[in-house]
XYZ file of C-alpha atoms in Angstrom:
56
model
C -8.754 1.531 -3.633
C -9.409 -1.452 -1.368
C -10.256 -4.796 -2.951
C -13.423 -6.026 -1.213
C -12.784 -9.589 -2.410
C -16.110 -9.850 -4.234
C -15.154 -8.178 -7.516
C -15.763 -4.658 -6.165
C -13.465 -1.948 -4.799
C -13.912 0.806 -2.206
C -12.095 4.135 -2.605
C -9.847 4.875 0.386
C -10.270 8.383 1.791
C -8.020 8.209 4.852
C -4.918 6.402 6.070
C -1.164 6.459 5.425
C -1.369 6.079 1.651
C -3.983 8.789 1.172
C -2.466 11.263 3.657
C 1.047 11.131 2.172
C 1.322 13.936 -0.384
C 4.938 13.249 -1.425
C 5.795 11.954 -4.879
C 6.049 8.205 -5.324
C 9.298 7.158 -7.010
C 9.262 3.381 -7.011
C 7.375 0.306 -6.047
C 7.799 -3.391 -5.601
C 5.399 -6.328 -5.474
C 6.037 -9.369 -3.302
C 4.326 -11.734 -0.894
C 5.518 -10.051 2.317
C 3.272 -11.978 4.706
C 3.358 -15.334 2.869
C -0.439 -15.429 2.436
C -0.306 -16.109 -1.308
C -1.397 -12.550 -2.225
C 0.918 -9.930 -3.677
C 1.650 -6.954 -1.414
C 2.702 -3.542 -2.769
C 5.539 -1.491 -1.259
C 5.836 2.100 -2.569
C 8.796 4.432 -1.999
C 8.553 8.225 -1.933
C 10.987 11.017 -2.720
C 12.600 12.961 0.144
C 10.784 11.011 2.813
C 12.040 8.979 5.754
C 11.591 5.237 5.379
C 8.380 3.941 6.926
C 6.918 0.477 6.792
C 3.714 -0.737 8.393
C 3.142 -4.469 7.946
C -0.282 -5.316 6.519
C -3.033 -5.899 9.064
C -6.366 -7.607 8.586
C-alpha cells in the first residue's frame, strides 16, 4: 500500500515490490534519504541483492 499522506492508502498493483514473488526473509527500517521519514528495506530468500533508492 502507498501512503497518500492524507490518512488514506492506495493498494499497489504493479512495481518491484508487487512483481517479486520470492519469500521475504528480513527487513529493516531507517531514514535512508534523510527526509525524516522511515524507509523500509526488505530482503528476500535466494534472490540477488537489488536496491532502488526511493524516488518522489
